[in-house]
């Protein structure tokens, strides 16, 4: 009897997140659902990751509805899966057991079958509570070990070796990963996933690791990877040959590239290996028919244009080209004989024939997640500091090692990447590295995220945190989010039930405006329905005048979340005019020239493409006679080391400060950055307000 390999379909979560920034609407999902029930996947990853955040943030949709609608369509045929960050759940803060239990119970009641649980530090203590409550309410605890690699340390010179210098010992060995799997199995894990979030595991490494895991634990092993650096398909083939129980794939049109390998290419390989998938490929073809159109729709809505796609292929109706057939035979032989170099070449040749994206050599060389790299690029574009990207990339191993070698997975990838950018900016400005620290990096080094894979030097912790001792996060200090009454919505509570309360706890910055909008619209609809009918006045047409002045354009696709100017305002070069949200980051859009705002061509909430015109700026009117200058305030200036939003002022005029004291908190790159004074003295003037967006080198306060 042929062996059965189980397939977890990632298309509706990780697939669309990897390729289309999680912008798949509820309506687009529902177009595919009639065929998913017939497809009979072992599991479908449909929730968690960025889905709950993004459906509220960008689509104004309810995350719970997303999960419940899929359950209603698929029933019990496939187990629905979500990705969760252990004690951090879907958010970034460590949550209390009360919140974890409520979240697990509601998720399972809404249709979730499997919770894939990971911790960004591979700290097993951080997943205990989630395992406990998932199993308590009848779910399957799929515990993931995050695969990562040791940094590429500089090659030691002859003289370094002579002096006895050596690079650190390797940490992320096979024994390390097997040890973590055994700890998780002892805690009650129902299955173990090798979570290769960066696609960095080559075929030879996954083959050896699968065999060791199968020998060490008695529960099923799943393999999850991505194709960005070029290993993905070959490594899945190697995992299958090594006896893995489950592999993660995407349907054809969402496969390859930054996502997981295409199911159809796994199907062809398994046919030759005599392995059954238990998947109805005819139903998969019907899913793909919808996905092809959805792919085009998402490309246009997210990126502003349709991108080249792989060749169409249906393994049930299309003949396998002779070239592909030969490479498949070569791949099977290589996998069976453990000739991994040949296996990799054959798998890459198959993907190249069909036109899947080529391996990203930069990501492969840097050994970081593709999403981390794209976030850094977007951040530096927003900072207008693209020139420091090479240096920021160089600094990642140093920053990571100093912080205890955390795996580069959400949120630690973002924390380390943002801090590497801060360090590069510090260097460029002639400041010492770590002058600018994001608070999340401080908390990581302090110990609030959990145990790092290697111990952090107490002297470095003193430099960053002001203390030498590791300090764990105190759950008892957790404060629930405020849940006010919304007067604009008839006095109802912002969160009216437990599911809404959970959204508010996990995504406070996103859930608050989303829930407010939902409640306000419902209230206004009720008021309108009860009011006397009035004849609708014709809507005023939006008139766009021909553009004759200079334009401010979007440097990347995103959503307009704030417009900082109005028609008639005078702006100066470098002034922030719009706030654009892209890849979950707030990007400050500034004017490169001065003048008067003639037209604003977008509205808050609009999704704009790269190079979309945001506003038009014309020549400024002749300047009026200058007013008498205010009396200057003498003293030392505390300036912003990078652009961002002032979220807290820690002092007031008249306060005495010492050099090194925190005086403000600046939000930039989705991180909280502590602004400290280089001077001792008295606060003479505060030049910004909380909530204000400021540019690099903007004066925050003056200390005399």
XYZ file of C-alpha atoms in Angstrom:
704
model
C 0.000 0.000 0.000
C 1.256 3.455 -0.933
C 2.238 5.791 1.878
C -0.092 8.763 2.422
C 1.488 12.189 2.813
C -0.763 14.743 4.455
C -1.028 18.226 2.959
C -1.646 21.450 4.862
C -2.847 24.111 2.414
C -1.545 27.590 3.245
C -3.186 29.507 0.384
C -5.767 31.455 2.377
C -3.305 32.606 5.053
C 0.425 32.320 4.550
C 0.092 32.129 0.773
C -1.760 35.397 0.384
C 0.265 36.984 3.200
C 3.581 36.134 1.531
C 2.631 37.259 -1.959
C -0.137 39.824 -1.552
C 0.357 41.486 1.860
C -2.753 39.762 3.289
C -5.220 41.777 1.233
C -7.538 38.937 0.172
C -11.070 40.086 0.929
C -13.871 38.043 2.446
C -15.633 38.038 -0.933
C -12.512 36.692 -2.658
C -12.101 33.970 -0.030
C -15.717 32.930 -0.421
C -15.285 32.491 -4.180
C -12.887 29.631 -3.427
C -14.727 27.983 -0.528
C -17.262 25.877 -2.500
C -14.343 23.817 -3.834
C -12.284 23.515 -0.658
C -14.682 21.066 0.928
C -14.202 18.690 -2.007
C -10.418 19.158 -2.017
C -10.109 17.248 1.280
C -6.867 18.745 2.543
C -5.677 17.373 5.854
C -5.589 20.947 7.104
C -6.106 24.499 5.840
C -4.207 27.397 7.387
C -6.738 30.218 7.240
C -6.183 32.413 10.294
C -3.579 33.912 12.543
C -0.359 35.475 11.347
C -1.254 38.845 9.825
C -4.841 37.903 8.887
C -6.745 39.204 11.967
C -4.783 42.455 11.938
C -4.964 43.032 8.181
C -8.659 42.290 7.652
C -9.469 45.024 10.182
C -6.671 47.421 9.197
C -7.022 47.330 5.430
C -10.364 45.687 4.639
C -12.591 46.851 7.515
C -13.724 43.244 8.016
C -14.266 41.128 11.116
C -11.527 38.493 11.725
C -13.926 36.200 13.549
C -16.279 36.267 10.548
C -13.372 35.165 8.334
C -12.779 32.055 10.464
C -16.446 31.208 11.009
C -17.402 31.527 7.330
C -14.659 29.121 6.286
C -15.736 26.635 8.947
C -19.352 26.850 7.742
C -18.246 26.097 4.163
C -15.706 23.341 4.838
C -17.210 21.672 7.900
C -15.084 18.910 9.384
C -13.512 17.766 6.119
C -10.296 19.746 6.724
C -8.929 20.966 10.043
C -8.685 24.738 10.108
C -5.340 26.042 11.332
C -4.120 29.318 12.810
C -0.619 30.552 13.565
C -0.054 31.902 17.072
C 2.967 33.370 18.881
C 2.673 31.510 22.171
C 2.195 33.919 25.068
C 2.090 36.789 22.561
C -0.846 35.177 20.652
C -1.409 37.332 17.552
C -0.063 40.517 19.133
C 3.301 41.604 20.508
C 2.738 41.805 24.262
C 2.899 38.877 26.710
C -0.694 38.166 27.745
C -2.175 36.795 30.942
C -3.537 33.251 31.181
C -7.053 34.710 31.353
C -6.665 36.259 27.893
C -4.901 33.191 26.470
C -7.657 30.895 27.711
C -10.432 33.144 26.371
C -8.702 33.422 23.026
C -8.169 29.658 22.674
C -11.753 28.862 23.705
C -13.314 31.372 21.313
C -11.034 30.327 18.447
C -11.953 26.661 18.793
C -15.647 27.461 19.217
C -15.452 29.493 15.994
C -14.082 26.528 14.051
C -10.356 26.285 14.664
C -9.034 22.715 14.731
C -5.252 23.155 14.969
C -3.317 25.927 16.651
C 0.256 26.137 15.396
C 2.140 27.594 18.345
C 5.621 29.063 18.192
C 7.791 31.371 20.244
C 10.102 33.923 18.675
C 12.950 32.813 20.987
C 12.147 29.071 20.934
C 11.569 29.554 24.670
C 9.407 26.557 25.573
C 8.106 28.258 28.738
C 6.337 30.824 26.541
C 4.082 28.226 24.854
C 2.986 26.239 27.905
C -0.251 28.133 28.518
C -1.385 28.046 24.888
C -0.755 24.285 24.671
C -2.730 23.798 27.865
C -5.803 25.746 26.761
C -5.846 24.542 23.155
C -5.994 20.962 24.390
C -8.479 21.824 27.160
C -11.027 23.008 24.592
C -10.529 20.149 22.149
C -8.007 21.598 19.712
C -4.791 20.083 18.362
C -1.563 21.640 19.642
C 0.880 21.874 16.740
C 4.108 23.143 18.307
C 6.636 24.734 16.001
C 10.387 24.885 16.393
C 11.634 27.980 14.576
C 14.507 27.058 12.284
C 17.298 29.580 12.150
C 21.017 29.672 11.476
C 24.031 31.065 13.258
C 25.306 34.404 11.946
C 28.084 34.472 9.382
C 30.928 35.636 11.557
C 33.881 37.452 9.990
C 36.699 35.198 8.860
C 39.504 35.345 11.375
C 42.872 36.538 10.213
C 46.159 34.790 10.957
C 46.926 37.364 13.632
C 43.455 36.965 15.211
C 44.068 33.242 15.531
C 47.566 33.850 16.879
C 46.060 36.047 19.605
C 43.649 33.247 20.524
C 40.560 34.968 19.145
C 37.813 32.670 17.957
C 34.262 32.966 16.747
C 31.418 31.769 19.008
C 30.511 28.085 18.990
C 27.565 27.101 16.808
C 24.236 27.236 18.638
C 21.610 26.082 16.130
C 22.724 22.495 15.664
C 20.496 19.492 14.937
C 20.725 18.610 18.628
C 19.373 22.055 19.518
C 16.247 21.582 17.369
C 15.696 17.979 18.455
C 16.037 19.031 22.089
C 13.349 21.703 21.645
C 11.041 19.167 19.959
C 11.442 16.736 22.842
C 10.637 19.473 25.368
C 7.478 20.374 23.433
C 6.392 16.749 23.141
C 6.786 16.391 26.906
C 4.445 19.377 27.372
C 1.680 17.670 25.384
C 2.324 18.728 21.782
C 0.199 16.677 19.369
C 2.558 17.315 16.448
C 5.832 19.136 15.759
C 6.463 21.554 12.908
C 9.853 22.548 11.616
C 9.023 26.180 10.928
C 11.515 27.450 8.362
C 10.011 30.924 8.079
C 12.942 32.256 6.022
C 13.301 29.326 3.618
C 16.929 28.913 4.704
C 17.047 25.175 5.330
C 18.773 23.332 2.461
C 17.678 19.805 1.438
C 20.575 18.005 3.140
C 19.869 19.711 6.466
C 16.118 19.011 6.474
C 16.660 15.379 5.490
C 18.976 14.802 8.448
C 16.746 16.756 10.830
C 13.554 14.890 9.853
C 15.222 11.547 10.505
C 16.515 12.651 13.890
C 13.115 14.061 14.887
C 11.309 10.878 13.823
C 13.698 8.888 16.011
C 13.349 11.240 18.988
C 9.559 11.794 19.213
C 6.546 9.610 18.429
C 4.182 12.367 17.203
C 3.727 13.512 13.553
C 6.294 15.868 11.997
C 5.260 18.713 9.681
C 7.634 20.686 7.464
C 6.981 24.357 6.673
C 9.242 26.403 4.419
C 9.361 29.222 1.852
C 10.922 29.456 -1.587
C 12.502 32.926 -1.439
C 16.187 31.855 -1.295
C 15.620 28.954 -3.718
C 15.710 25.898 -1.404
C 11.966 25.438 -0.791
C 10.877 22.842 -3.367
C 14.057 20.774 -3.119
C 13.855 20.769 0.686
C 10.221 19.608 0.593
C 11.247 16.794 -1.763
C 14.055 15.838 0.641
C 11.673 15.942 3.626
C 9.222 13.642 1.834
C 11.988 11.154 1.016
C 13.087 11.291 4.673
C 9.616 10.285 5.887
C 7.966 13.536 6.980
C 4.272 13.145 7.852
C 2.866 16.510 6.684
C 4.115 19.217 4.300
C 2.805 22.740 3.816
C 2.024 23.894 0.267
C 0.147 26.565 -1.682
C -2.149 26.101 -4.637
C -0.465 26.818 -7.984
C -1.215 30.509 -8.478
C -0.121 31.398 -4.936
C 2.859 29.020 -4.838
C 6.607 29.548 -5.065
C 8.457 32.845 -4.775
C 8.045 34.258 -1.293
C 5.517 31.552 -0.407
C 5.622 27.796 0.069
C 6.082 25.428 -2.900
C 3.211 24.741 -5.263
C 1.115 21.693 -4.384
C 1.078 20.578 -8.023
C 4.880 20.189 -8.106
C 4.739 18.142 -4.908
C 1.968 16.020 -6.456
C 4.131 15.211 -9.519
C 7.048 14.175 -7.302
C 4.894 12.016 -5.042
C 3.321 10.232 -8.009
C 6.760 9.011 -9.024
C 7.566 8.103 -5.409
C 4.369 6.036 -5.021
C 3.029 8.360 -2.323
C -0.648 9.330 -2.047
C -1.648 12.825 -0.963
C -5.276 12.202 -0.038
C -6.185 15.403 -1.932
C -8.807 15.714 -4.671
C -6.778 17.417 -7.400
C -9.885 18.035 -9.537
C -11.244 20.254 -6.767
C -7.830 21.919 -6.479
C -8.036 22.790 -10.196
C -11.354 24.548 -9.533
C -9.777 26.475 -6.652
C -6.972 27.528 -8.984
C -9.434 28.784 -11.581
C -10.658 31.307 -9.007
C -7.175 32.041 -7.687
C -5.909 33.015 -11.126
C -8.431 35.869 -11.317
C -7.926 36.791 -7.663
C -4.169 36.953 -8.211
C -4.656 39.600 -10.922
C -7.090 41.541 -8.730
C -4.662 41.553 -5.802
C -1.696 42.529 -7.935
C -3.584 45.575 -9.182
C -5.039 46.581 -5.797
C -1.834 46.015 -3.806
C 0.957 46.835 -6.265
C -0.840 48.988 -8.801
C -0.124 46.659 -11.717
C -0.443 43.041 -12.763
C 2.816 41.157 -12.408
C 4.157 38.334 -14.571
C 2.894 34.952 -13.454
C 4.054 31.383 -13.840
C 2.764 29.269 -16.742
C -0.664 27.729 -16.313
C -0.516 24.030 -15.470
C -3.002 21.371 -14.373
C -1.331 17.998 -13.738
C -4.627 16.153 -14.384
C -5.219 17.552 -17.867
C -1.886 18.898 -19.114
C 0.883 16.645 -20.342
C 4.072 16.967 -18.338
C 6.667 18.492 -20.681
C 9.560 16.179 -21.529
C 12.011 18.624 -19.955
C 10.092 18.607 -16.678
C 9.656 14.832 -16.788
C 13.419 14.395 -17.047
C 14.055 16.751 -14.120
C 11.407 14.989 -12.014
C 13.098 11.638 -12.640
C 16.428 13.217 -11.731
C 14.914 14.701 -8.532
C 13.434 11.353 -7.429
C 16.698 9.493 -8.006
C 18.659 12.222 -6.223
C 16.290 12.264 -3.233
C 16.477 8.474 -2.853
C 20.276 8.449 -3.102
C 20.661 11.610 -0.981
C 22.463 13.427 -3.761
C 21.287 16.806 -2.511
C 23.203 19.012 -4.919
C 21.535 17.266 -7.857
C 18.168 17.395 -6.085
C 18.466 21.160 -5.648
C 19.458 21.698 -9.279
C 16.574 19.552 -10.535
C 13.959 21.266 -8.338
C 15.143 24.733 -9.368
C 15.071 23.691 -13.040
C 11.441 22.528 -12.668
C 10.377 25.836 -11.109
C 12.336 27.788 -13.725
C 10.565 25.936 -16.561
C 7.163 26.984 -15.262
C 8.294 30.546 -14.633
C 8.236 30.674 -10.838
C 10.361 33.486 -9.351
C 14.092 32.836 -9.373
C 15.960 32.407 -6.059
C 16.581 35.673 -4.259
C 20.355 35.605 -3.924
C 20.451 38.658 -1.646
C 18.139 37.040 0.920
C 19.997 33.749 0.530
C 23.325 35.434 1.234
C 21.999 37.609 4.060
C 20.177 34.649 5.636
C 17.251 36.759 6.784
C 13.494 36.482 6.077
C 12.389 38.092 2.845
C 9.718 40.062 4.749
C 12.368 41.414 7.101
C 14.405 42.647 4.146
C 11.404 44.285 2.432
C 10.414 45.965 5.724
C 13.915 47.424 6.102
C 13.811 48.761 2.548
C 10.393 50.349 3.153
C 11.534 51.853 6.445
C 14.639 53.382 4.897
C 12.628 54.751 1.974
C 10.315 56.456 4.443
C 13.369 57.830 6.277
C 14.920 58.884 2.944
C 18.022 56.980 4.001
C 18.227 54.180 1.424
C 21.981 54.738 1.223
C 22.550 53.063 4.598
C 20.843 49.768 3.627
C 24.136 47.911 2.994
C 25.476 49.000 6.381
C 22.229 48.119 8.166
C 22.406 44.647 6.585
C 26.009 44.288 7.748
C 25.028 45.184 11.294
C 22.273 42.575 11.636
C 24.622 39.744 12.802
C 26.269 42.057 15.347
C 22.959 43.339 16.724
C 21.509 39.838 16.788
C 24.487 38.321 18.611
C 24.503 41.099 21.198
C 20.794 40.459 21.817
C 21.276 36.736 22.500
C 20.898 35.314 18.942
C 17.096 35.408 18.695
C 15.625 33.549 15.699
C 14.617 36.007 12.990
C 10.870 35.543 13.108
C 8.024 37.925 14.025
C 8.448 39.965 16.189
C 12.196 39.541 16.786
C 13.016 39.962 13.077
C 11.341 43.374 13.136
C 13.001 44.324 16.441
C 16.498 43.351 15.280
C 16.007 44.870 11.812
C 14.752 48.196 13.193
C 17.617 48.347 15.686
C 20.171 47.629 12.936
C 18.689 50.589 11.033
C 18.947 52.735 14.187
C 22.602 51.738 14.631
C 23.394 52.563 11.006
C 21.695 55.961 11.394
C 23.680 56.584 14.581
C 26.923 55.852 12.748
C 25.983 58.100 9.849
C 25.234 60.961 12.258
C 28.525 60.458 14.105
C 26.832 59.077 17.206
C 27.842 55.947 19.091
C 25.960 52.790 18.144
C 22.878 52.170 20.299
C 22.484 55.862 21.032
C 19.049 55.403 19.459
C 17.342 52.347 20.927
C 13.862 51.113 20.232
C 12.053 50.119 23.413
C 11.226 46.659 22.090
C 14.955 46.013 21.662
C 15.509 47.222 25.235
C 12.802 44.835 26.464
C 14.298 41.951 24.471
C 17.735 42.532 25.979
C 16.249 43.001 29.447
C 14.594 39.574 29.259
C 10.935 40.525 28.969
C 10.383 38.402 25.852
C 11.853 35.300 27.492
C 15.100 33.330 27.474
C 17.321 34.028 24.498
C 19.190 31.113 22.871
C 22.494 32.400 24.281
C 23.100 34.449 27.381
C 23.378 38.206 26.947
C 26.502 39.899 28.259
C 25.513 41.666 31.515
C 27.643 44.665 30.528
C 25.746 45.011 27.250
C 22.470 44.705 29.166
C 23.675 47.476 31.475
C 24.488 49.656 28.449
C 21.086 49.110 26.839
C 18.753 48.687 29.822
C 20.537 50.220 32.776
C 20.574 46.903 34.657
C 22.883 43.887 34.583
C 20.370 41.299 35.735
C 17.937 39.540 33.401
C 14.392 40.705 34.195
C 11.383 38.665 33.074
C 8.101 40.306 32.122
C 5.740 40.599 35.100
C 2.327 39.366 33.903
C 0.723 40.712 37.083
C 1.392 44.239 35.798
C -0.616 43.678 32.599
C -3.370 46.263 32.191
C -6.459 45.585 30.090
C -7.243 47.993 27.298
C -9.830 50.673 28.121
C -13.324 49.914 26.838
C -15.146 53.261 26.748
C -18.700 54.065 25.766
C -18.954 55.565 22.297
C -21.178 58.606 22.490
C -20.990 59.007 18.702
C -22.475 55.502 18.414
C -25.364 55.977 20.822
C -23.410 55.191 23.987
C -22.593 51.530 23.239
C -19.357 50.018 24.507
C -16.416 49.953 22.127
C -16.173 46.162 22.658
C -19.563 44.636 23.410
C -18.655 40.953 23.729
C -15.703 38.710 24.541
C -14.563 38.336 20.931
C -14.450 42.092 20.454
C -12.650 42.463 23.783
C -10.026 39.998 22.551
C -9.534 41.988 19.353
C -9.027 45.102 21.466
C -6.432 43.366 23.661
C -4.491 41.831 20.794
C -4.644 44.729 18.326
C -5.397 47.919 20.304
C -4.163 50.362 17.662
C -6.139 48.664 14.876
C -9.188 47.314 16.695
C -10.118 50.641 18.300
C -10.710 52.533 15.012
C -12.201 49.415 13.385
C -14.721 48.784 16.181
C -15.507 52.497 16.462
C -16.286 52.635 12.748
C -18.472 49.510 12.904
C -20.473 50.782 15.890
C -20.838 54.273 14.441
C -22.104 52.987 11.089
C -24.594 50.674 12.805
C -25.884 53.543 14.956
C -26.165 55.941 12.010
C -28.045 53.302 10.017
C -30.504 52.878 12.884
C -31.017 56.639 13.177
C -31.468 56.995 9.433
C -34.007 54.164 9.352
C -36.119 55.812 12.049
C -35.937 59.334 10.577
C -38.565 60.671 8.137
C -37.687 59.857 4.557
C -36.130 62.731 2.673
C -35.402 63.071 -0.963
C -31.720 62.486 -1.530
C -29.824 65.443 -2.854
C -27.533 64.703 -5.774
C -24.014 63.944 -4.687
C -21.461 66.580 -5.508
C -18.931 65.403 -8.023
C -15.301 65.486 -7.078
C -13.602 67.899 -9.454
C -9.936 67.371 -10.207
C -8.226 70.316 -11.871
C -5.437 69.837 -14.428
C -2.099 69.491 -12.662
C 0.247 72.377 -13.392
C 2.386 72.379 -10.245
C 4.762 69.939 -8.623
C 3.433 66.648 -7.287
C 4.029 64.526 -4.200
C 3.742 60.835 -5.080
C 3.548 57.611 -3.084
C 7.007 55.967 -2.863
C 5.369 52.575 -2.273
C 1.852 51.113 -2.286
C -0.172 51.522 0.882
C -3.170 52.989 2.662
C -3.547 56.686 3.412
C -4.086 56.905 7.177
C -3.618 60.637 7.740
C -3.372 63.817 5.672
C -1.351 66.469 7.489
C -2.193 69.459 5.281
C -5.202 71.036 3.581
C -5.693 72.970 0.372
C -4.202 76.439 0.780
C -1.585 75.440 3.341
C 1.983 76.535 2.760
C 4.543 73.737 3.050
C 8.327 73.775 3.196
C 10.777 71.177 1.841
C 10.967 68.156 4.113
C 7.584 68.797 5.726
C 5.405 65.752 6.376
C 2.236 65.960 4.315
C 0.727 62.471 4.427
C 1.039 59.331 6.534
C 0.980 56.139 4.462
C 0.605 52.690 5.972
C 2.430 49.937 4.082
C 3.491 46.480 5.242
C 2.075 47.317 8.696
C 4.462 50.284 8.925
C 3.611 53.975 9.140
C 5.564 55.780 6.419
C 5.940 59.538 6.599
C 5.528 61.132 3.147
C 7.277 64.487 2.903
C 7.385 67.232 0.299
C 10.655 67.654 -1.579
C 9.812 71.280 -2.325
C 8.008 74.232 -0.831
C 4.847 75.966 -1.979
C 1.097 76.046 -1.497
C -1.123 72.953 -1.552
C -3.336 73.301 -4.651
C -5.057 69.895 -4.714
C -5.274 66.812 -2.528
C -6.005 63.841 -4.741
C -6.482 61.142 -2.098
C -8.616 60.662 0.982
C -7.948 58.990 4.309
C -8.618 55.291 3.846
C -7.654 55.243 0.153
C -5.317 52.488 -1.034
C -2.752 53.956 -3.404
C -0.234 52.397 -5.753
C 3.443 53.233 -6.146
C 3.886 56.662 -7.824
C 0.217 57.569 -7.322
C -0.118 61.356 -7.074
C -1.053 62.337 -3.532
C -1.197 66.103 -3.802
C -0.206 69.024 -5.986
C 1.905 71.910 -4.740
C 2.039 75.241 -6.531
C 4.201 78.303 -6.068
C 3.897 80.092 -2.767
C 2.348 83.561 -2.606
C 4.696 86.479 -1.909
C 5.724 86.385 1.705
C 4.221 88.876 4.103
C 6.418 91.129 6.159
C 8.097 89.040 8.837
C 6.742 89.242 12.312
C 8.959 90.322 15.120
C 10.961 87.294 16.230
C 10.230 85.749 19.552
C 12.877 86.055 22.193
C 15.348 83.228 21.578
C 15.678 80.508 24.144
C 19.297 79.613 24.799
C 20.497 76.162 25.696
C 21.295 72.730 24.301
C 18.953 71.172 21.801
C 17.566 67.629 22.055
C 16.768 66.585 18.493
C 15.020 63.655 16.840
C 17.550 61.065 15.570
C 14.980 59.826 13.020
C 11.514 60.841 11.839
C 8.525 59.566 13.772
C 5.549 60.394 15.969
C 5.921 61.789 19.486
C 3.961 59.391 21.673
C 5.148 60.588 25.092
C 6.905 63.557 26.662
C 8.572 62.485 29.892
C 9.408 65.958 31.216
C 7.905 69.445 31.399
C 9.314 72.946 31.319
C 11.199 73.626 34.539
C 12.142 69.986 35.206
C 15.752 69.206 36.041
C 17.294 66.452 33.898
C 20.596 64.627 33.933
C 22.597 63.424 30.953
C 21.143 60.069 29.858
C 17.626 60.730 31.204
C 14.718 59.716 28.950
C 12.875 62.874 27.916
C 10.568 61.648 25.104
C 9.381 58.519 23.291
C 9.270 58.547 19.509
C 7.389 55.931 17.482
C 9.193 55.024 14.269
C 9.364 51.855 12.185
C 6.618 50.396 14.400
C 9.013 50.577 17.341
C 9.061 52.848 20.382
C 12.362 54.757 20.498
C 13.549 56.270 23.748
C 14.937 59.795 23.288
C 17.478 60.728 25.936
C 19.217 63.973 26.804
C 22.936 64.319 26.231
C 22.984 67.203 28.684
C 22.239 67.977 32.293
C 20.238 71.059 33.151
C 16.720 72.455 33.260
C 14.086 72.082 30.524
C 13.738 75.593 29.075
C 11.339 74.896 26.202
C 9.406 71.963 24.724
C 9.085 72.385 20.977
C 6.761 69.483 20.076
C 3.474 68.052 21.254
C 2.390 64.475 21.884
C 0.900 63.018 18.725
C 2.973 65.291 16.491
C 4.921 63.801 13.582
C 8.421 65.213 13.360
C 11.349 64.977 10.964
C 14.961 63.938 11.527
C 16.858 66.607 13.524
C 13.642 68.345 14.566
C 14.204 70.120 17.898
C 12.234 68.331 20.603
C 13.263 70.514 23.533
C 15.897 72.907 24.776
C 17.809 72.283 27.980
C 19.694 75.101 29.692
